[in-house]
Short mmCIF file of C-alpha atoms in Angstrom, two decimals:
data_model
loop_
_atom_site.label_atom_id
_atom_site.label_comp_id
_atom_site.label_asym_id
_atom_site.label_seq_id
_atom_site.Cartn_x
_atom_site.Cartn_y
_atom_site.Cartn_z
CA UNK R 1 -0.01 -0.11 -0.16
CA UNK R 2 1.94 2.92 -1.27
CA UNK R 3 -0.26 5.42 0.56
CA UNK R 4 0.19 3.75 3.81
CA UNK R 5 4.02 3.37 3.30
CA UNK R 6 4.28 7.14 2.47
CA UNK R 7 2.14 8.06 5.75
CA UNK R 8 4.44 5.89 7.83
CA UNK R 9 7.47 7.27 6.67
CA UNK R 10 6.22 10.82 7.09
CA UNK R 11 4.92 9.71 10.78
CA UNK R 12 8.48 8.35 11.76
CA UNK R 13 9.85 11.69 11.38
CA UNK R 14 7.51 13.39 13.66
CA UNK R 15 8.50 13.28 17.30
CA UNK R 16 5.68 12.11 19.67
CA UNK R 17 6.29 15.24 21.84
CA UNK R 18 4.80 17.29 19.42
CA UNK R 19 1.34 15.95 20.01
CA UNK R 20 1.51 17.36 23.52
CA UNK R 21 1.40 21.29 22.68
CA UNK R 22 -0.88 20.44 19.55
CA UNK R 23 -3.15 18.49 21.64
CA UNK R 24 -3.50 21.06 24.29
CA UNK R 25 -4.57 23.69 21.74
CA UNK R 26 -8.36 22.75 21.40
CA UNK R 27 -8.53 23.33 25.26
CA UNK R 28 -7.22 26.66 24.97
CA UNK R 29 -9.68 27.53 22.20
CA UNK R 30 -12.54 26.09 24.35
CA UNK R 31 -11.62 28.33 27.27
CA UNK R 32 -11.40 31.27 25.01
CA UNK R 33 -14.80 30.62 23.55
CA UNK R 34 -15.87 30.19 27.19
CA UNK R 35 -14.68 33.86 28.14
CA UNK R 36 -15.89 35.75 24.90
CA UNK R 37 -19.19 34.24 24.96
CA UNK R 38 -18.78 31.82 22.06
CA UNK R 39 -20.29 28.70 23.84
CA UNK R 40 -23.75 30.07 24.41
CA UNK R 41 -26.14 31.08 27.07
CA UNK R 42 -24.48 28.21 29.33
CA UNK R 43 -20.74 28.39 28.92
CA UNK R 44 -19.99 26.58 32.01
CA UNK R 45 -22.24 23.35 30.99
CA UNK R 46 -20.86 24.07 27.37
CA UNK R 47 -17.34 24.03 28.22
CA UNK R 48 -17.85 20.68 30.35
CA UNK R 49 -19.32 18.97 27.53
CA UNK R 50 -16.64 20.07 24.89
CA UNK R 51 -13.65 19.01 27.22
CA UNK R 52 -15.37 15.51 28.07
CA UNK R 53 -16.34 14.78 24.55
CA UNK R 54 -12.94 15.58 23.19
CA UNK R 55 -11.37 13.31 26.06
CA UNK R 56 -13.74 10.46 25.00
CA UNK R 57 -12.85 11.10 21.23
CA UNK R 58 -9.12 10.60 22.48
CA UNK R 59 -9.71 7.58 24.19
CA UNK R 60 -11.36 6.29 21.16
CA UNK R 61 -8.32 7.26 18.90
CA UNK R 62 -6.26 5.35 21.32
CA UNK R 63 -8.26 2.28 21.17
CA UNK R 64 -8.28 2.43 17.33
CA UNK R 65 -4.25 2.34 17.09
CA UNK R 66 -3.83 -1.36 16.97
CA UNK R 67 -6.77 -2.23 14.61
CA UNK R 68 -5.48 0.49 12.34
CA UNK R 69 -2.05 -0.98 12.27
CA UNK R 70 -3.36 -4.41 11.60
CA UNK R 71 -6.11 -3.75 9.13
CA UNK R 72 -4.71 -0.53 7.54
CA UNK R 73 -1.11 -0.98 8.03
CA UNK R 74 -0.88 2.68 9.55
CA UNK R 75 1.39 2.74 12.33
CA UNK R 76 0.69 5.02 15.03
CA UNK R 77 2.04 2.90 17.97
CA UNK R 78 4.84 5.92 18.89
CA UNK R 79 2.10 8.19 19.51
CA UNK R 80 -0.42 6.15 21.60
CA UNK R 81 1.26 7.19 24.85
CA UNK R 82 0.66 10.99 24.02
CA UNK R 83 -3.11 10.41 23.00
CA UNK R 84 -3.67 8.58 26.20
CA UNK R 85 -2.18 11.14 28.22
CA UNK R 86 -4.01 13.74 26.51
CA UNK R 87 -7.31 11.77 27.08
CA UNK R 88 -6.56 12.23 30.81
CA UNK R 89 -5.84 15.64 30.24
CA UNK R 90 -9.33 16.47 29.10
CA UNK R 91 -11.06 14.19 31.21
CA UNK R 92 -9.24 15.95 34.13
CA UNK R 93 -10.19 19.27 32.67
CA UNK R 94 -13.87 18.21 32.47
CA UNK R 95 -13.87 16.92 35.98
CA UNK R 96 -12.16 20.25 37.24
CA UNK R 97 -14.58 22.71 35.64
CA UNK R 98 -17.47 20.64 37.04
CA UNK R 99 -15.99 20.95 40.33
CA UNK R 100 -14.65 24.52 40.39
CA UNK R 101 -16.90 26.30 38.19
CA UNK R 102 -20.18 24.20 38.31
CA UNK R 103 -20.68 22.93 41.77
CA UNK R 104 -18.38 24.81 43.71
CA UNK R 105 -19.65 23.48 47.23
CA UNK R 106 -17.82 20.29 48.45
CA UNK R 107 -20.86 19.01 50.21
CA UNK R 108 -22.84 19.25 46.85
CA UNK R 109 -19.86 17.44 45.07
CA UNK R 110 -20.01 14.40 47.25
CA UNK R 111 -24.16 14.38 47.12
CA UNK R 112 -24.11 14.73 43.34
CA UNK R 113 -21.42 11.73 43.02
CA UNK R 114 -23.65 9.72 45.34
CA UNK R 115 -26.95 10.38 44.26
CA UNK R 116 -26.61 10.92 40.42
CA UNK R 117 -25.75 7.92 38.51
CA UNK R 118 -24.23 9.45 35.47
CA UNK R 119 -21.77 11.34 37.73
CA UNK R 120 -21.07 8.05 39.62
CA UNK R 121 -20.25 6.54 36.10
CA UNK R 122 -18.20 9.43 35.14
CA UNK R 123 -16.12 9.16 38.32
CA UNK R 124 -15.48 5.67 37.98
CA UNK R 125 -14.05 6.06 34.31
CA UNK R 126 -11.73 8.83 35.69
CA UNK R 127 -10.81 6.76 38.47
CA UNK R 128 -9.75 3.80 35.80
CA UNK R 129 -7.72 6.64 33.88
CA UNK R 130 -5.38 7.52 37.00
CA UNK R 131 -3.49 4.32 37.38
CA UNK R 132 -2.97 4.46 33.56
CA UNK R 133 -1.62 8.01 33.59
CA UNK R 134 0.51 7.44 36.58
CA UNK R 135 2.06 4.43 34.89
CA UNK R 136 2.60 6.12 31.18
CA UNK R 137 6.40 6.36 31.50
CA UNK R 138 9.24 4.06 30.49
CA UNK R 139 10.22 3.48 34.39
CA UNK R 140 6.79 1.66 34.83
CA UNK R 141 7.09 -0.36 31.76
CA UNK R 142 10.29 -1.73 33.01
CA UNK R 143 9.04 -1.85 36.64
CA UNK R 144 5.73 -3.73 35.79
CA UNK R 145 6.97 -5.94 33.08
CA UNK R 146 4.27 -7.96 31.66
CA UNK R 147 1.88 -6.60 34.32
CA UNK R 148 1.99 -3.18 32.73
CA UNK R 149 -0.02 -4.44 29.68
CA UNK R 150 -2.65 -5.96 31.85
CA UNK R 151 -3.11 -2.79 33.86
CA UNK R 152 -3.51 -0.68 30.89
CA UNK R 153 -6.48 -2.85 29.83
CA UNK R 154 -8.29 -0.69 32.19
CA UNK R 155 -8.58 1.71 29.50
CA UNK R 156 -11.55 -0.37 27.90
CA UNK R 157 -13.21 -0.03 30.98
CA UNK R 158 -12.61 3.85 31.38
CA UNK R 159 -13.93 4.21 27.51
CA UNK R 160 -17.22 2.19 28.12
CA UNK R 161 -17.96 4.17 31.23
CA UNK R 162 -17.11 7.35 29.52
CA UNK R 163 -19.63 6.65 26.72
CA UNK R 164 -22.20 5.31 29.26
CA UNK R 165 -21.46 8.53 31.18
CA UNK R 166 -22.28 10.51 28.25
CA UNK R 167 -25.50 8.55 27.13
CA UNK R 168 -26.85 8.93 30.72
CA UNK R 169 -25.99 12.63 30.84
CA UNK R 170 -27.85 13.64 27.73
CA UNK R 171 -31.69 14.50 28.05
CA UNK R 172 -33.80 12.80 25.90
CA UNK R 173 -33.22 10.59 22.61
CA UNK R 174 -29.97 11.53 21.01
CA UNK R 175 -27.87 9.58 18.50
CA UNK R 176 -24.54 11.13 19.31
CA UNK R 177 -23.74 9.38 22.43
CA UNK R 178 -24.86 6.06 21.27
CA UNK R 179 -22.79 6.47 18.17
CA UNK R 180 -19.70 6.92 20.29
CA UNK R 181 -20.50 3.71 22.33
CA UNK R 182 -21.14 1.71 19.09
CA UNK R 183 -17.45 2.96 18.23
CA UNK R 184 -16.14 1.63 21.24
CA UNK R 185 -17.70 -1.68 21.27
CA UNK R 186 -16.73 -2.06 17.68
CA UNK R 187 -13.20 -1.36 18.21
CA UNK R 188 -13.16 -3.72 21.42
CA UNK R 189 -14.75 -6.62 19.41
CA UNK R 190 -12.16 -5.97 16.74
CA UNK R 191 -9.50 -6.19 19.30
CA UNK R 192 -10.95 -9.39 20.70
CA UNK R 193 -11.38 -10.95 17.24
CA UNK R 194 -7.44 -9.87 16.44
CA UNK R 195 -6.47 -11.85 19.67
CA UNK R 196 -8.45 -14.77 18.69
CA UNK R 197 -6.92 -15.09 15.25
CA UNK R 198 -3.47 -14.21 16.45
CA UNK R 199 -1.28 -17.13 15.25
CA UNK R 200 0.52 -18.76 18.16
#
């Protein structure tokens, strides 16, 4: 596949660290829109939504790396760590905006976590991302050995919980969060299929 080979050649020349400043730009843009009235009549809610949705999109991008390499020959493995850390960054910002700008009252935060199922699910998804972010470094890979790969399968659960959080959050029947869940399920099914047919 000449096109894929050309893309892979180009990607090999791009250092992985470039993704970090580029990946942070949407957050700057979202906050700018919020400050300048570009997010509508409820800028805090809109900011929460945009940050959380972009974090979910990055989680999906991370899940797609292996299937893209296996099926399309596109090698993005060198960028997977950056994609994962950026996903954690955006989900963390999503949570921070909710805590600091939306709820603000500590007692209300805990009440919301315990009483509102969609918040409980979202917090569970974020909790799964914390150990992944903490071990996304070369030292942890060496230290944990084979356990590192097992630990980082928590990404699957975090993505599923993120999509479920989105589905439970929206009001009424909306197709968008269902599409996210469908894409995640398809990618996980594809990864499972790849493992089943991998030669011994």
